[in-house]
Short mmCIF file of C-alpha atoms in Angstrom, two decimals:
data_model
loop_
_atom_site.label_atom_id
_atom_site.label_comp_id
_atom_site.label_asym_id
_atom_site.label_seq_id
_atom_site.Cartn_x
_atom_site.Cartn_y
_atom_site.Cartn_z
CA UNK Z 1 133.00 120.43 107.35
CA UNK Z 2 133.69 119.05 103.89
CA UNK Z 3 130.85 117.21 102.16
CA UNK Z 4 130.61 115.49 98.80
CA UNK Z 5 127.48 114.14 97.13
CA UNK Z 6 128.14 111.77 94.26
CA UNK Z 7 130.67 113.98 92.46
CA UNK Z 8 132.84 111.03 91.59
CA UNK Z 9 136.01 110.82 89.57
CA UNK Z 10 136.48 107.55 87.69
CA UNK Z 11 140.17 106.68 87.70
CA UNK Z 12 139.93 103.13 86.41
CA UNK Z 13 137.08 101.07 85.10
CA UNK Z 14 136.98 99.13 88.37
CA UNK Z 15 137.69 101.96 90.78
CA UNK Z 16 135.72 105.10 91.60
CA UNK Z 17 137.43 107.72 93.77
CA UNK Z 18 135.29 110.04 95.90
CA UNK Z 19 138.19 111.79 97.64
CA UNK Z 20 141.94 111.47 97.96
CA UNK Z 21 144.82 113.26 99.64
CA UNK Z 22 148.22 112.23 100.98
CA UNK Z 23 146.70 110.42 103.97
CA UNK Z 24 143.39 108.81 102.96
CA UNK Z 25 141.47 107.64 99.93
CA UNK Z 26 137.67 107.33 99.87
CA UNK Z 27 136.24 105.00 97.25
CA UNK Z 28 132.94 103.51 96.15
CA UNK Z 29 132.72 99.78 96.78
CA UNK Z 30 130.73 97.92 94.12
CA UNK Z 31 128.34 95.21 95.25
CA UNK Z 32 129.74 91.67 95.16
CA UNK Z 33 133.33 92.94 95.38
CA UNK Z 34 135.18 91.98 98.57
CA UNK Z 35 136.64 94.92 100.51
CA UNK Z 36 139.87 92.99 101.20
CA UNK Z 37 141.49 89.65 100.32
CA UNK Z 38 139.65 86.54 101.47
CA UNK Z 39 139.67 82.79 100.94
CA UNK Z 40 138.04 83.17 97.51
CA UNK Z 41 141.23 84.75 96.09
CA UNK Z 42 138.99 87.04 94.00
CA UNK Z 43 140.16 90.49 93.03
CA UNK Z 44 139.18 92.87 95.82
CA UNK Z 45 138.88 96.57 96.51
CA UNK Z 46 141.94 96.82 98.75
CA UNK Z 47 144.20 95.36 96.08
CA UNK Z 48 142.60 97.59 93.45
CA UNK Z 49 143.38 100.67 95.54
CA UNK Z 50 146.97 99.47 96.01
CA UNK Z 51 147.39 99.04 92.26
CA UNK Z 52 145.93 102.49 91.66
CA UNK Z 53 148.30 104.15 94.15
CA UNK Z 54 151.29 102.25 92.78
CA UNK Z 55 150.54 103.20 89.18
CA UNK Z 56 149.48 106.82 89.76
CA UNK Z 57 152.48 107.74 91.90
CA UNK Z 58 154.92 105.34 90.23
CA UNK Z 59 155.82 103.74 93.57
CA UNK Z 60 158.37 100.91 93.59
CA UNK Z 61 157.92 97.75 95.63
CA UNK Z 62 154.98 97.08 97.90
CA UNK Z 63 152.45 99.87 98.42
CA UNK Z 64 150.89 100.51 101.84
CA UNK Z 65 147.11 100.87 101.97
CA UNK Z 66 145.44 100.23 105.32
CA UNK Z 67 142.04 98.61 105.81
CA UNK Z 68 140.09 100.66 108.37
CA UNK Z 69 136.56 99.21 108.23
CA UNK Z 70 134.65 96.58 106.29
CA UNK Z 71 131.55 96.08 104.21
CA UNK Z 72 130.08 92.67 103.46
CA UNK Z 73 130.66 91.48 99.90
CA UNK Z 74 126.99 91.93 98.81
CA UNK Z 75 126.88 95.48 100.24
CA UNK Z 76 127.96 98.47 98.16
CA UNK Z 77 128.79 101.99 99.21
CA UNK Z 78 131.36 104.37 100.66
CA UNK Z 79 134.64 103.13 102.15
CA UNK Z 80 137.75 104.91 103.39
CA UNK Z 81 141.25 103.41 103.24
CA UNK Z 82 144.40 104.81 104.83
CA UNK Z 83 147.45 105.65 102.73
CA UNK Z 84 149.83 105.77 105.72
CA UNK Z 85 150.16 103.70 108.88
CA UNK Z 86 149.71 106.85 110.99
CA UNK Z 87 146.40 107.63 109.28
CA UNK Z 88 145.32 103.99 109.67
CA UNK Z 89 145.99 104.02 113.41
CA UNK Z 90 144.11 107.28 113.97
CA UNK Z 91 141.15 106.24 111.82
CA UNK Z 92 140.96 102.89 113.62
CA UNK Z 93 140.99 104.70 116.95
CA UNK Z 94 138.19 106.98 115.74
CA UNK Z 95 136.18 103.97 114.63
CA UNK Z 96 136.56 102.35 118.05
CA UNK Z 97 135.65 105.52 119.97
CA UNK Z 98 132.49 106.17 117.96
CA UNK Z 99 133.81 109.03 115.83
CA UNK Z 100 132.60 107.39 112.61
CA UNK Z 101 129.00 107.95 111.56
CA UNK Z 102 127.87 105.20 109.20
CA UNK Z 103 124.45 105.38 107.57
CA UNK Z 104 122.90 102.80 105.28
CA UNK Z 105 119.91 102.59 103.00
CA UNK Z 106 117.95 99.37 102.80
CA UNK Z 107 114.80 98.20 101.09
CA UNK Z 108 112.83 95.98 103.45
CA UNK Z 109 110.14 93.46 102.69
CA UNK Z 110 107.10 95.12 104.20
CA UNK Z 111 107.47 97.96 106.67
CA UNK Z 112 108.06 98.09 110.45
CA UNK Z 113 105.08 99.14 112.56
CA UNK Z 114 106.99 102.11 113.93
CA UNK Z 115 108.35 104.77 111.57
CA UNK Z 116 111.38 105.11 113.83
CA UNK Z 117 112.94 102.56 116.09
CA UNK Z 118 116.00 101.20 117.85
CA UNK Z 119 117.02 97.55 117.61
CA UNK Z 120 119.21 96.12 120.38
CA UNK Z 121 120.21 92.46 120.26
CA UNK Z 122 123.03 90.10 121.03
CA UNK Z 123 124.45 88.33 118.00
CA UNK Z 124 126.49 85.16 117.68
CA UNK Z 125 128.40 84.08 114.58
CA UNK Z 126 128.59 80.45 113.51
CA UNK Z 127 131.98 80.19 111.79
CA UNK Z 128 131.08 76.85 110.23
CA UNK Z 129 128.25 78.14 108.03
CA UNK Z 130 129.14 81.86 108.23
CA UNK Z 131 125.69 82.66 109.59
CA UNK Z 132 124.89 85.11 112.37
CA UNK Z 133 122.09 84.51 114.87
CA UNK Z 134 120.26 86.54 117.50
CA UNK Z 135 121.09 85.01 120.86
CA UNK Z 136 121.00 85.61 124.61
CA UNK Z 137 123.69 87.72 126.30
CA UNK Z 138 125.02 84.69 128.17
CA UNK Z 139 125.77 82.58 125.09
CA UNK Z 140 129.40 82.05 124.19
CA UNK Z 141 130.54 84.51 121.54
CA UNK Z 142 127.56 86.83 122.05
CA UNK Z 143 128.23 90.43 120.96
CA UNK Z 144 125.99 93.43 121.57
CA UNK Z 145 124.49 95.01 118.44
CA UNK Z 146 122.59 98.29 118.22
CA UNK Z 147 121.14 100.36 115.40
CA UNK Z 148 118.55 103.07 114.81
CA UNK Z 149 116.27 103.05 111.79
CA UNK Z 150 113.68 105.32 110.24
CA UNK Z 151 111.21 104.52 107.51
CA UNK Z 152 111.86 106.98 104.69
CA UNK Z 153 109.17 105.79 102.28
CA UNK Z 154 106.55 103.07 102.68
CA UNK Z 155 105.13 101.45 99.57
CA UNK Z 156 103.30 98.67 101.35
CA UNK Z 157 105.02 95.59 99.99
CA UNK Z 158 108.40 97.27 100.35
CA UNK Z 159 109.81 100.16 102.36
CA UNK Z 160 112.92 102.29 102.13
CA UNK Z 161 114.67 102.70 105.48
CA UNK Z 162 117.70 104.63 106.66
CA UNK Z 163 119.86 102.84 109.22
CA UNK Z 164 122.35 104.43 111.61
CA UNK Z 165 124.79 101.85 112.95
CA UNK Z 166 126.07 102.15 116.50
CA UNK Z 167 128.00 98.86 116.38
CA UNK Z 168 129.59 97.10 113.44
CA UNK Z 169 128.81 93.41 113.78
CA UNK Z 170 128.99 90.92 110.92
CA UNK Z 171 125.72 90.88 108.94
CA UNK Z 172 124.23 93.08 111.67
CA UNK Z 173 121.61 95.00 109.69
CA UNK Z 174 120.56 91.90 107.78
CA UNK Z 175 120.10 89.80 110.91
CA UNK Z 176 118.37 92.46 113.01
CA UNK Z 177 115.91 93.41 110.28
CA UNK Z 178 115.10 89.76 109.64
CA UNK Z 179 114.65 89.46 113.39
CA UNK Z 180 111.66 91.83 113.25
CA UNK Z 181 110.22 89.91 110.26
CA UNK Z 182 111.23 92.55 107.69
CA UNK Z 183 114.25 91.10 105.90
CA UNK Z 184 116.15 93.09 103.32
CA UNK Z 185 115.11 92.68 99.70
CA UNK Z 186 117.33 90.11 98.01
CA UNK Z 187 118.58 88.58 101.26
CA UNK Z 188 117.86 84.92 100.65
CA UNK Z 189 120.33 83.96 103.40
CA UNK Z 190 118.35 85.58 106.22
CA UNK Z 191 115.04 86.40 104.60
CA UNK Z 192 114.07 82.99 103.30
CA UNK Z 193 110.63 82.87 101.71
CA UNK Z 194 109.91 86.50 102.69
CA UNK Z 195 112.80 87.91 100.63
CA UNK Z 196 112.81 88.46 96.88
CA UNK Z 197 115.54 87.19 94.57
CA UNK Z 198 117.91 89.88 93.36
CA UNK Z 199 120.85 91.93 94.55
CA UNK Z 200 120.89 92.61 98.27
CA UNK Z 201 119.24 96.05 98.71
CA UNK Z 202 121.69 97.32 101.32
CA UNK Z 203 123.94 100.30 100.62
CA UNK Z 204 126.40 102.24 102.80
CA UNK Z 205 125.38 105.64 101.48
CA UNK Z 206 126.86 108.05 104.05
CA UNK Z 207 130.19 108.02 105.88
CA UNK Z 208 131.40 110.79 108.18
CA UNK Z 209 134.61 110.95 110.24
CA UNK Z 210 137.39 113.26 111.40
CA UNK Z 211 140.34 113.52 109.05
CA UNK Z 212 143.21 111.70 110.80
CA UNK Z 213 145.66 114.59 110.31
CA UNK Z 214 143.73 117.85 109.82
CA UNK Z 215 140.91 116.86 112.21
CA UNK Z 216 138.39 118.38 109.79
CA UNK Z 217 135.08 116.54 109.74
CA UNK Z 218 134.50 114.94 106.36
CA UNK Z 219 131.26 113.56 105.01
CA UNK Z 220 130.76 111.52 101.86
CA UNK Z 221 127.45 110.55 100.29
CA UNK Z 222 126.84 108.15 97.41
CA UNK Z 223 123.42 106.87 96.37
CA UNK Z 224 122.66 103.28 95.40
CA UNK Z 225 122.16 102.51 91.68
CA UNK Z 226 118.93 104.45 91.20
CA UNK Z 227 117.97 102.71 87.94
CA UNK Z 228 118.12 99.21 89.42
CA UNK Z 229 115.41 97.19 91.15
CA UNK Z 230 114.30 97.78 93.87
CA UNK Z 231 115.95 101.22 94.31
CA UNK Z 232 114.21 102.67 91.25
CA UNK Z 233 110.86 102.38 93.01
CA UNK Z 234 111.90 105.17 95.39
CA UNK Z 235 112.88 108.81 94.94
CA UNK Z 236 116.02 108.54 97.00
CA UNK Z 237 117.36 112.11 97.09
CA UNK Z 238 113.91 113.66 97.49
CA UNK Z 239 112.86 111.23 100.19
CA UNK Z 240 116.05 111.73 102.17
CA UNK Z 241 116.09 115.50 101.66
CA UNK Z 242 119.82 115.37 100.92
CA UNK Z 243 121.12 118.48 99.15
#
């Protein structure tokens, strides 16, 4: 198994490469950067990766880079893109069959009563206001959502939690944590008066999957910005015992 831990190579000012070969490219998504084009027309990570590949390898015409999974705009962390259609298809299949292991770090307002727990809900998205709600299984558009969490460090007013996603629903972690009255720090959309103003404290810190061609299991780890609030209140590497 190949594992990397924050040994990053900056290729451009706006792009940080964690790993690259002929088939895939793993990059660090900054917070507030979209992972792919959207209605805002803002520059996005997918287009940045395409420009990087085009310039580095001097490729003429359009460059293929495949979107495999997504992160919400306010969420930073590790993402993998495919450099060939074959790699994209195999990675997408792995994502659908549960091969991907996606772990997040979040700072919650307060701390859950249980140090470890599983949250299972049905979620429904309102496309008019782009909000997601916990709903009953029978409601139209309801989708099952499941995650495991563990409290890594409890500081009373705030807690650092690690989240393992089993499903990848829109705003899933944000909605489910708010649903147990512990919204994510900075999440004014779902946290309301309980949340604090600031950047959303949600970070996709660990991504593991089988390489689409070699079948080697790869794992990539990148910490949140440790000097920024609220992350700086926690000793991330020590607390997580990541070596």
